[in-house]
Coordinates of C-alpha atoms in Angstrom, one line a residue:
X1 CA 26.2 -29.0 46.1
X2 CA 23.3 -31.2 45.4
X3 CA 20.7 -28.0 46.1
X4 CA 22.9 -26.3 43.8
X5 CA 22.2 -28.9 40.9
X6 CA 18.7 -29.1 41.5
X7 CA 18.1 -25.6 41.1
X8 CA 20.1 -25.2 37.8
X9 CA 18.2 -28.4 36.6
X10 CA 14.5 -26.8 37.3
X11 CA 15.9 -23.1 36.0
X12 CA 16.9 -25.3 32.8
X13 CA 13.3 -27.0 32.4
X14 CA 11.5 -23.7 33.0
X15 CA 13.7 -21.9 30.0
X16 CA 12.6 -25.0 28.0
X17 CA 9.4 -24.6 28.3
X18 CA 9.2 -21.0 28.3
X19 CA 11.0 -21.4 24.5
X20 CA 8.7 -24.2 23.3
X21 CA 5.4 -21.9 24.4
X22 CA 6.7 -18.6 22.7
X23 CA 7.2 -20.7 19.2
X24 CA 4.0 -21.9 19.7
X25 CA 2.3 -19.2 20.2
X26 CA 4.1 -16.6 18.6
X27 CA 4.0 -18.5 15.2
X28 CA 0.3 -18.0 14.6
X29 CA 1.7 -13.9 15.4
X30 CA 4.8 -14.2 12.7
X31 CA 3.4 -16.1 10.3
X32 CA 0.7 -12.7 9.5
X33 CA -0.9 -10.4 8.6
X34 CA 0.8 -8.2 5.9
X35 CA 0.0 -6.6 3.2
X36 CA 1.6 -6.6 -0.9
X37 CA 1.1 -4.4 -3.5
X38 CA 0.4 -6.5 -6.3
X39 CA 0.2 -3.9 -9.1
X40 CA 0.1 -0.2 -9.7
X41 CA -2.3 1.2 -13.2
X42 CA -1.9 4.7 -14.2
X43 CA -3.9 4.9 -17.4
X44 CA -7.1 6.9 -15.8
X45 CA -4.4 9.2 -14.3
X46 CA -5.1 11.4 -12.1
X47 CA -6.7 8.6 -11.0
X48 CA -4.5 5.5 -9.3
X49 CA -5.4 2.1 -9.3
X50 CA -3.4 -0.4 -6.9
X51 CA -4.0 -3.6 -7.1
X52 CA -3.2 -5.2 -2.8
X53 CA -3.3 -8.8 -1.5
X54 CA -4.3 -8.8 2.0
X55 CA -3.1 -11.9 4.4
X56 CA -3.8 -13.3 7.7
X57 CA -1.9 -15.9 8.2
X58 CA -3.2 -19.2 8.2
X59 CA -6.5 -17.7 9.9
X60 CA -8.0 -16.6 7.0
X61 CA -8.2 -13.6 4.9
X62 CA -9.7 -10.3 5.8
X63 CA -12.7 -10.2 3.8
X64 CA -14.9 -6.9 4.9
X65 CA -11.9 -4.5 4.9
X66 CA -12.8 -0.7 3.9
X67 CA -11.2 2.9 3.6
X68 CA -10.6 3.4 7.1
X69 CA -8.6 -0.6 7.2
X70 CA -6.3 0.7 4.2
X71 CA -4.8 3.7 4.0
X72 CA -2.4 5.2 1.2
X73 CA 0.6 7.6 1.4
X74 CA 2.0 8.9 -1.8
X75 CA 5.5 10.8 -1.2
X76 CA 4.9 10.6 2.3
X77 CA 1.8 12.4 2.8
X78 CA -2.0 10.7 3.1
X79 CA -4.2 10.5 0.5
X80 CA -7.2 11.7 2.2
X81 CA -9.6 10.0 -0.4
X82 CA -9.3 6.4 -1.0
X83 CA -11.2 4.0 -2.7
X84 CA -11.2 0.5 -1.5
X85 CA -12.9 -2.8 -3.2
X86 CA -12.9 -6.3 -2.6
X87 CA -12.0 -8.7 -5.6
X88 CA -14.2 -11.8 -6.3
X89 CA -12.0 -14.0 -8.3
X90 CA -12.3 -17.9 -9.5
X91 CA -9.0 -18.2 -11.1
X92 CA -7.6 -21.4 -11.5
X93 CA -5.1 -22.4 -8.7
X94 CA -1.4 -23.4 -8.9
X95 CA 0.1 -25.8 -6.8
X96 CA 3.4 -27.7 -6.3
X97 CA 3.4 -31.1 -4.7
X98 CA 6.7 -31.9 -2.8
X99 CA 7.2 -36.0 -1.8
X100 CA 10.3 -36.7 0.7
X101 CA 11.7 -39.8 -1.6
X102 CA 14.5 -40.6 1.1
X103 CA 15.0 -43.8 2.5
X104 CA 13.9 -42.3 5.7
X105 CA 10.6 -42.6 4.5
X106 CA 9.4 -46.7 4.5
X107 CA 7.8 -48.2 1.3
X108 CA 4.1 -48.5 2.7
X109 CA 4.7 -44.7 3.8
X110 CA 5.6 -43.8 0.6
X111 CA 2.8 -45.5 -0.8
X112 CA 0.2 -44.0 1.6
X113 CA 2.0 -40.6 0.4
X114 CA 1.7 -41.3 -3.2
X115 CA -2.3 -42.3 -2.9
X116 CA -2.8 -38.9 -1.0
X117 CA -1.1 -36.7 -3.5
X118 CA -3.3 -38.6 -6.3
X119 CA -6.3 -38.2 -4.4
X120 CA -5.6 -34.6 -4.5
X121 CA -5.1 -34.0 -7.9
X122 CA -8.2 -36.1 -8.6
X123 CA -10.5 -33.9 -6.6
X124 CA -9.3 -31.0 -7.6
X125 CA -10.7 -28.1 -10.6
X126 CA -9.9 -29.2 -13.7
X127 CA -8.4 -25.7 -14.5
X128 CA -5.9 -26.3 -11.7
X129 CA -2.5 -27.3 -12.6
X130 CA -0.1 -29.0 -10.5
X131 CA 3.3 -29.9 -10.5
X132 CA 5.5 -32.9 -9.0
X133 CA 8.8 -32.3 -7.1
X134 CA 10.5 -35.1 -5.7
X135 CA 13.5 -34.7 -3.3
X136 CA 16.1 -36.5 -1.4
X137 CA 20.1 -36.6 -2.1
X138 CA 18.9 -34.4 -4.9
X139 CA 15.6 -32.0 -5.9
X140 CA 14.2 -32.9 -9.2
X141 CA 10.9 -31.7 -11.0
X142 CA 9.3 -34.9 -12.3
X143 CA 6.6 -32.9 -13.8
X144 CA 7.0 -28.9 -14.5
X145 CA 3.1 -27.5 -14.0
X146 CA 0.6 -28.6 -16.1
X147 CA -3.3 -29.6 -15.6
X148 CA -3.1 -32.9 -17.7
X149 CA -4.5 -35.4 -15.3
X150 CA -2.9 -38.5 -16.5
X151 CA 0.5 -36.9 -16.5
X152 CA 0.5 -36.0 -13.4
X153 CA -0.7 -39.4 -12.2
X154 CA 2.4 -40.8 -13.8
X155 CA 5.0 -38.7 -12.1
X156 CA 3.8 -39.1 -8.8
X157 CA 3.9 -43.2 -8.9
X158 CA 7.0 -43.2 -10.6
X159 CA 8.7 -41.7 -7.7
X160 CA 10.6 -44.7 -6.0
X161 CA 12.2 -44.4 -2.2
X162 CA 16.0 -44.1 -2.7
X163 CA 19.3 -42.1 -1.4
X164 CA 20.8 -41.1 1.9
X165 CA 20.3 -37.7 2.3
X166 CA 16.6 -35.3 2.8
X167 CA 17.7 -32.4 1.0
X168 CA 13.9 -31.0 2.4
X169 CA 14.6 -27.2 2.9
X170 CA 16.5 -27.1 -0.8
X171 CA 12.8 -29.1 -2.5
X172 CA 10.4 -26.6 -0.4
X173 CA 12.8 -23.5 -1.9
X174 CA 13.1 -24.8 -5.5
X175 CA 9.4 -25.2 -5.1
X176 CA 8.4 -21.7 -3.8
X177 CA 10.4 -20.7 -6.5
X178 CA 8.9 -22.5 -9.4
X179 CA 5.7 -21.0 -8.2
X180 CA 7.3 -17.2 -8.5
X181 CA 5.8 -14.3 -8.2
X182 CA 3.8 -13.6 -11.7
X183 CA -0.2 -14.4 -12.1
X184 CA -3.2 -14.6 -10.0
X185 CA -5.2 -16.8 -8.6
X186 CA -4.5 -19.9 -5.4
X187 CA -1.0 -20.8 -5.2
X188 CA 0.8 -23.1 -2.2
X189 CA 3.0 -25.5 -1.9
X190 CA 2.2 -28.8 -0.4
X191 CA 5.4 -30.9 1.0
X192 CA 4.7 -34.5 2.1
X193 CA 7.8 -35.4 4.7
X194 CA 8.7 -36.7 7.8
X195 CA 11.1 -33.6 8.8
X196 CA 14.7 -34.5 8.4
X197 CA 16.4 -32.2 6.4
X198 CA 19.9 -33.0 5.7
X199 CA 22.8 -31.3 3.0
X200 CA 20.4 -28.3 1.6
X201 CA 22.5 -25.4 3.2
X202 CA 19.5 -23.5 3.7
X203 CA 17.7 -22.4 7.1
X204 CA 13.7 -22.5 7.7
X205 CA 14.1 -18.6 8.0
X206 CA 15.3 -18.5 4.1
X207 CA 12.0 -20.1 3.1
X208 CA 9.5 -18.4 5.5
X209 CA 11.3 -15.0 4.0
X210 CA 10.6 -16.5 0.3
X211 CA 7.5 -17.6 1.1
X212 CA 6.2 -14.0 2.3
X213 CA 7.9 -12.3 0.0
X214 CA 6.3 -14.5 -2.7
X215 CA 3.0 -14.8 -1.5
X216 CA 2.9 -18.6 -1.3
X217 CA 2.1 -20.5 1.9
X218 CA 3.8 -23.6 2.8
X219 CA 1.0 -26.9 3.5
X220 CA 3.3 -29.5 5.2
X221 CA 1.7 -33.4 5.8
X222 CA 3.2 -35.0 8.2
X223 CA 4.3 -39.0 7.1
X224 CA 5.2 -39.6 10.8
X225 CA 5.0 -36.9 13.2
X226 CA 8.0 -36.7 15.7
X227 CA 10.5 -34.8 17.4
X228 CA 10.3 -32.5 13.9
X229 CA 6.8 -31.9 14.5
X230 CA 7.4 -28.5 16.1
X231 CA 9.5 -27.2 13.6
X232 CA 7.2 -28.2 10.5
X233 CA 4.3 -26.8 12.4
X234 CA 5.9 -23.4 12.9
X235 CA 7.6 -23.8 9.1
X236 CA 3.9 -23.9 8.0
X237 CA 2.2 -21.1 10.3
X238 CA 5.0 -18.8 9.5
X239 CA 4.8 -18.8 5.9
X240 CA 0.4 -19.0 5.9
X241 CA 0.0 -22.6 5.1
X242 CA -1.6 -25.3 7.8
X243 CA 0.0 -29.2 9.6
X244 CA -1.9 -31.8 9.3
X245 CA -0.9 -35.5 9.6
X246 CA -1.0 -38.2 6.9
X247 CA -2.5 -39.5 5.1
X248 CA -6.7 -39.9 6.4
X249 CA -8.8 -39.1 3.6
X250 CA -11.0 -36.2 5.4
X251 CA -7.6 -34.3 5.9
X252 CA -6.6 -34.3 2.4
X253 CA -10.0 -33.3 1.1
X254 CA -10.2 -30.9 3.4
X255 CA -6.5 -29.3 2.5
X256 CA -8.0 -28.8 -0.8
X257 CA -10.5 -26.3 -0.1
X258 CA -7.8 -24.8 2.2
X259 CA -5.8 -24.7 -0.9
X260 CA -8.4 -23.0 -3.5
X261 CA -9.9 -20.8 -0.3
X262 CA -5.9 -19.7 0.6
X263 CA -5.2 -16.7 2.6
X264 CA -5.3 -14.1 0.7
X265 CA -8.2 -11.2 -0.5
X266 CA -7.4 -9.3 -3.0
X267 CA -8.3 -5.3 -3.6
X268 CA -8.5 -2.7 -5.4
X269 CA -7.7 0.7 -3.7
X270 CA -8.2 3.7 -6.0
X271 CA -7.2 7.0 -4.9
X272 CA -6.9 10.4 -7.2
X273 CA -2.8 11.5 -7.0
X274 CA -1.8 15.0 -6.9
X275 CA 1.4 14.6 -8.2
X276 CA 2.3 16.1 -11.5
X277 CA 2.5 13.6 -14.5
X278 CA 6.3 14.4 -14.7
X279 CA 8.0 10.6 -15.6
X280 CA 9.7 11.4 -11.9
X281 CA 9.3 8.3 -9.8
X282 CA 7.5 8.2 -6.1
X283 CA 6.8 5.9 -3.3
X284 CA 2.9 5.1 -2.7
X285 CA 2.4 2.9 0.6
X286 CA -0.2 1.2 1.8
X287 CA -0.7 0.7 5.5
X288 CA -2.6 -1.8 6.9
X289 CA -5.3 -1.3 9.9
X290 CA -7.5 -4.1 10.3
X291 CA -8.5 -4.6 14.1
X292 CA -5.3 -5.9 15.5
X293 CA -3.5 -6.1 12.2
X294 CA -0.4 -3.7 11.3
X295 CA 1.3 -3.9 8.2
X296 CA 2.6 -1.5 5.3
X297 CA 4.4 -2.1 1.9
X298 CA 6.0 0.7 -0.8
X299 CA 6.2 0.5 -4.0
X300 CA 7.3 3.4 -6.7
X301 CA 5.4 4.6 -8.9
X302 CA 6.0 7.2 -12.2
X303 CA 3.3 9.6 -13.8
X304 CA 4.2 9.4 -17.9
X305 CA 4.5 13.1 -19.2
X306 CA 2.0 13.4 -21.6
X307 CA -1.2 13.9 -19.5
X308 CA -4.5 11.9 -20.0
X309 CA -5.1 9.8 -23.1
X310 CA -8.0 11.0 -24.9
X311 CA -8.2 7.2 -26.7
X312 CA -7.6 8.1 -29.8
X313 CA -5.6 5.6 -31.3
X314 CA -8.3 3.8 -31.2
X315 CA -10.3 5.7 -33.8
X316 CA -10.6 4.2 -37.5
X317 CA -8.3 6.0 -39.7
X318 CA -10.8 7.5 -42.0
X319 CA -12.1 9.4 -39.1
X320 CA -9.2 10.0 -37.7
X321 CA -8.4 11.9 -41.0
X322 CA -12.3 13.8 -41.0
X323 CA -11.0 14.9 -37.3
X324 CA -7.6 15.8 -38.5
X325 CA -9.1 17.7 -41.8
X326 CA -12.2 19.7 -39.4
X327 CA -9.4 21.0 -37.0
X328 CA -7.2 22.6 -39.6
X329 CA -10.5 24.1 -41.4
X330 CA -11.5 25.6 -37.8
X331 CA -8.1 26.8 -37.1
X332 CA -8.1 28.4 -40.7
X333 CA -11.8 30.1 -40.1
X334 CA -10.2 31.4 -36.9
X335 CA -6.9 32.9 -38.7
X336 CA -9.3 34.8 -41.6
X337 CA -11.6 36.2 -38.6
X338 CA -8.6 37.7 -37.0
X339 CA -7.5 39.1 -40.0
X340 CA -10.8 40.8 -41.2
X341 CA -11.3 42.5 -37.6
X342 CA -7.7 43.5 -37.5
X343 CA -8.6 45.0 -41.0
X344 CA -11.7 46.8 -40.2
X345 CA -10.1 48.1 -36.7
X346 CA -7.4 49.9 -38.7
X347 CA -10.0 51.3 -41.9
X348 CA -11.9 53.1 -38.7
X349 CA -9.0 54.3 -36.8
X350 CA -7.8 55.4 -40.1
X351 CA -11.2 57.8 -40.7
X352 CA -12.1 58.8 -36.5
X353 CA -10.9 61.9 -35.2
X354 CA -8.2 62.2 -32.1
X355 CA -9.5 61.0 -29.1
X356 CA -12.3 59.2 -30.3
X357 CA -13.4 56.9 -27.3
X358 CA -15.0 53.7 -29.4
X359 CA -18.4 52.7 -28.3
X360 CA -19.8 56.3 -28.0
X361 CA -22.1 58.3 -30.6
X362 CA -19.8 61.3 -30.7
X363 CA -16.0 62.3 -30.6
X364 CA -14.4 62.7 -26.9
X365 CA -11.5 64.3 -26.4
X366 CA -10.0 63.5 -23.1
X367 CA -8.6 66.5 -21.1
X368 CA -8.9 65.1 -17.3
X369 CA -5.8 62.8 -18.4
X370 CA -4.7 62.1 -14.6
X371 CA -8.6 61.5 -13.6
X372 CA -8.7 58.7 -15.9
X373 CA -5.7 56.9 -15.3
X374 CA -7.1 57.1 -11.2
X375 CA -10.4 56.1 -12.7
X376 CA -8.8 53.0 -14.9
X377 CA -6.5 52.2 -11.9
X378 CA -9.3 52.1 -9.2
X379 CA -11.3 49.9 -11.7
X380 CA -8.5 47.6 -12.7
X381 CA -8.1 46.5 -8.9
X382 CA -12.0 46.3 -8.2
X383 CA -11.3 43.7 -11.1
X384 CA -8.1 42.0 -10.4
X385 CA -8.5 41.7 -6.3
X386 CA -6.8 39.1 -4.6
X387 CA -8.5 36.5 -2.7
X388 CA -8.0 37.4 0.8
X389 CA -8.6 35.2 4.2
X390 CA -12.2 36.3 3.9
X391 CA -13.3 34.4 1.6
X392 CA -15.6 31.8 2.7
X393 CA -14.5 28.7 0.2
X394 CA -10.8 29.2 1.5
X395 CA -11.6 29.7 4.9
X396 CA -11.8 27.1 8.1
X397 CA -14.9 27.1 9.8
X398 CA -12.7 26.0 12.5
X399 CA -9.4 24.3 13.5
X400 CA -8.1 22.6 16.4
X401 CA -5.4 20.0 17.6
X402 CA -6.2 16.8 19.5
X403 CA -3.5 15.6 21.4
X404 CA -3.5 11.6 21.1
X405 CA -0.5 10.4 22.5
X406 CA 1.3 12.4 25.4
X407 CA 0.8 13.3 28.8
X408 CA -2.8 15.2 28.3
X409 CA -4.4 12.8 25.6
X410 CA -7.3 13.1 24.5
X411 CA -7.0 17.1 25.4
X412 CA -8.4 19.3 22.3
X413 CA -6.6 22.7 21.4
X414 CA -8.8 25.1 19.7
X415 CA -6.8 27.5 17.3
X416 CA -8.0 31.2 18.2
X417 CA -5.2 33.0 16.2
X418 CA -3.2 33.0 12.9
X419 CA -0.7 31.7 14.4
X420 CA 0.6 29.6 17.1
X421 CA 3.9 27.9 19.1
X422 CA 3.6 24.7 20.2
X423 CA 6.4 23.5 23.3
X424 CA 7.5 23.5 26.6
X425 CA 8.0 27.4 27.6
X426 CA 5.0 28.6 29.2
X427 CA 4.9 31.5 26.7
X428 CA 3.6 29.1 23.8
X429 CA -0.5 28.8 23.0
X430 CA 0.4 25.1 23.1
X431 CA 2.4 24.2 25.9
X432 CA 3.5 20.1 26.0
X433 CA 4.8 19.0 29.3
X434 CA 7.0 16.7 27.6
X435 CA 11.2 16.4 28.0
X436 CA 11.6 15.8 24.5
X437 CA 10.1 18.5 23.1
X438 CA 11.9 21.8 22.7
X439 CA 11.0 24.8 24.4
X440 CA 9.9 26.6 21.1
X441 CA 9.1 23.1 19.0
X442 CA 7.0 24.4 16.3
X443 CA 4.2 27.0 14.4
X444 CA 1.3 26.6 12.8
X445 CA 0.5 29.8 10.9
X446 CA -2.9 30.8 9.5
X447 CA -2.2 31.6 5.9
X448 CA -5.2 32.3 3.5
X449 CA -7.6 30.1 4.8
X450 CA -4.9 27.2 4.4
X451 CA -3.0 26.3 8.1
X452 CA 0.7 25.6 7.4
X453 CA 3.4 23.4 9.9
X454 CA 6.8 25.3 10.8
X455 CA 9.2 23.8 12.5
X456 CA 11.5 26.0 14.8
X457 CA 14.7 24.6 14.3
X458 CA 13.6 21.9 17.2
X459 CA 16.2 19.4 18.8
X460 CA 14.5 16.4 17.7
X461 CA 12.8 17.2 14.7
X462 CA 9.1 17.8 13.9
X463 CA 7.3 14.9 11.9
X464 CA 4.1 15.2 9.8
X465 CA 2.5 11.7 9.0
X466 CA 5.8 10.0 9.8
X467 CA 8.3 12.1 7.9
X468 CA 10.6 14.7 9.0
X469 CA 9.4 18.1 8.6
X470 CA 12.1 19.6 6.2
X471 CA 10.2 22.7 5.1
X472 CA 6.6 24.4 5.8
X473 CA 3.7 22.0 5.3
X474 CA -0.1 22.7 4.5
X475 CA -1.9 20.8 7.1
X476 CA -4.9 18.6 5.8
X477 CA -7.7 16.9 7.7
X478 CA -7.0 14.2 10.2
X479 CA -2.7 14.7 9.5
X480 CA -0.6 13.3 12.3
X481 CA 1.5 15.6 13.7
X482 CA 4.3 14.5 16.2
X483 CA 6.4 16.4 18.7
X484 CA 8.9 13.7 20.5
X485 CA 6.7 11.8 22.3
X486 CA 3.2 13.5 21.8
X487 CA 1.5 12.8 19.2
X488 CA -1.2 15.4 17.7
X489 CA -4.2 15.4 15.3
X490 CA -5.0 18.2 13.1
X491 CA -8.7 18.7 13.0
X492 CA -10.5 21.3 10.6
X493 CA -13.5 21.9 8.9
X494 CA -13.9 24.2 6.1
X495 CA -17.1 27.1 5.3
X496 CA -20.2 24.8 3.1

């Protein structure tokens, strides 16, 4: 019986500390990267301007990230050519300072708090603005944001210790919240506490979701680190922001060039959209590929009918009126030529003999009537031919599949033909030794230069670049292409 025991108490202090090293070190994991699209411009359309923040966590923003780290799908489908830029900014930060008032929190604490919140407002830009929430049976904004120093020096020593309750989870909401979600620039919340939350009804989950949603990482200072320390720690990683203890001068210098520095890059990623401009609304994503990094977020976005704005409503109105007047005088010249040809061709056909060819010296008279039609015929379709597959500026030099994921990765599949079967049966050009794939998967048919994805009524489905394949499909450099568990690239290069 005693065996027994022991063994159940060491299986209990292994899971222990099996569950305290996976919040440790899965935090750092949690807490980033991802990726937000900020804002979406249309006016150069067919151009596309996004505007992207790009996050790390609380170990800094990617800073060097290029085409190849972001990549854009509009309906679906990649953009092949993206645009992406790195924005320098010095906008002026916006931060919210958060002080536990609770009588959990001793006087001299609360004094050490008060002189590090001052000390950092008074070393900050004077473009910053801060503002002052104070929280314990209840949340209350002493001082909405605002950059006037005095002010703010006010509110924070007229907060006085008092009340039962640490309503801390409800203050570090209300706070993410006051920031919102409009405006550039730093923004963070700093919350100056010793852990205890009590009465807010709200779960650390609810503010790391906020936070990320919101852009805004959490700073927590630590009055007096204890048995909460764990949970403010990984409160603070999840959501981007950093734990230090209170109150030593270095550390709140320090957390103010962590604030203004923050976690975030921002971008601008300009890709030319092939929709139509049709008002109809569509989902552009970004995807993010930085080393390790893997992220993605949507956002819809509508082409105004109307087509490109020449910027004319700009123009002064006298000139405006000199354009208006010189269009109708051209359109009028135009109208009176018409007319004088049309007259001129009737006076002649009115005095020239039957079968008069015009352009010769001398009358014609056409007796070979069936001749000339073949003639006319055989001349109309030298001139109207249509663009067939040898036509070098429509034509792949070559094409070929690279298999990437699957049993033979890494394997390349030249396409020989102008057309092909991809799947298990031995019968297909491109056979896949993989149970999920159907026996007859899919085609990819040669058609005028252009290679175009059929799927053959497969069991689990063909996808192109993530999405179903619900109809035929033109295939475009570097497309993914995948057949249950295999995963192709399409590969082609077109005649220079």
């Amino acid at each position: 019986m005693t065996n027994a025991f022991n063994q159940m108490m060491r299986l209990a202090f292994l899971a222990t500390i099996t569950a305290v090293l996976a919040v440790l070190f899965a935090a750092p994991v949690l807490g980033g990267p991802y990726v937000k699209i900020l804002s979406t411009d249309t006016s150069a359309f067919p151009t596309v301007l996004l505007k992207v923040a790009v996050s790390n966590g609380g170990r800094g923003a990617p800073s060097d990230i290029t085409d190849e780290g972001l990549l854009v799908y509009e309906d679906g489908f990649r953009v092949n050519t993206v645009s992406v830029k790195r924005v320098e900014s010095e906008e002026a930060g916006r931060f919210v300072l958060a002080i536990d008032s609770s009588r959990s929190i001793k006087a001299a604490d609360l004094e050490m708090v008060k002189k590090a919140a001052r000390r950092l407002i008074d070393g900050s830009a004077a473009s910053d603005s801060f503002a002052v929430v104070r929280f314990n049976d209840e949340v209350r904004i002493n001082c909405p944001l605002t950059t006037a120093r005095e002010k703010l020096a006010r509110c924070v020593d007229g907060i006085r210790a008092h009340g039962s309750q640490t309503k801390l989870y409800a203050a570090v909401y209300d706070s993410i919240d006051l920031l919102g979600v409009e405006g550039v620039g730093p923004r963070a919340v700093v919350v100056f506490t010793d852990g205890k939350d009590e009465g807010s009804g709200l779960e650390s989950g609810d503010l790391v979701a906020l936070a990320r949603e919101n852009s805004v990482p959490v700073h927590v200072v630590a009055v007096k680190p204890g048995r909460e320390s764990r949970r403010l720690e990984r409160l603070a990683r999840l959501t981007g922001g950093s734990y230090l203890r209170c109150c030593k001068e270095r550390n709140i210098d320090s957390l103010y060039g962590v604030l203004k520095s923050g976690h975030t890059s921002r971008y601008d990623v300009r890709f030319r959209t092939t929709a139509p401009a049709d008002g109809i609304a569509r989902p552009v994503e970004v995807r993010l590929r930085y080393d390790s990094l893997r992220d993605r977020d949507s956002m819809e976005v509508s082409y105004p009918r109307g087509g490109i704005d020449l910027g004319l409503k700009n123009l002064p109105q006298s000139l405006m009126a000199a354009l208006i007047l010189a269009i109708v005088l051209l359109l009028l010249g135009c109208v009176i030529l018409l007319l004088r040809r049309g007259t001129m061709a009737m006076r002649r056909a009115a005095t020239e003999p039957a079968g008069f060819i015009p352009g010769t010296k001398t009358p014609y008279i056409v007796e070979d009537f069936e001749g000339a039609l073949r003639r006319d015929e055989e001349a109309r379709r030298r001139r109207d031919r249509l663009i067939g597959t040898g036509d070098p500026e429509y034509v792949y030099a070559k094409a070929w599949l690279v298999e990437r994921d699957g049993p033979e990765a890494g394997k390349k599949f030249p396409m020989y033909w102008e057309e092909i079967t991809i799947g298990r049966d031995e019968e297909n050009a491109i056979i896949i030794k993989d149970d999920a794939v159907s026996l007859k998967h899919a085609r990819i048919r040669e058609m005028k230069g252009a290679y175009y994805l059929f799927d053959l009524a497969s069991d689990n489905g063909t996808f192109l670049n993530g999405r179903k394949l619900l109809r035929p499909r033109p295939l475009y450099d570097w497309d993914e292409i995948r057949m249950g568990r295999t995963l192709f690239i399409f590969r082609g290069s077109k005649i220079s």
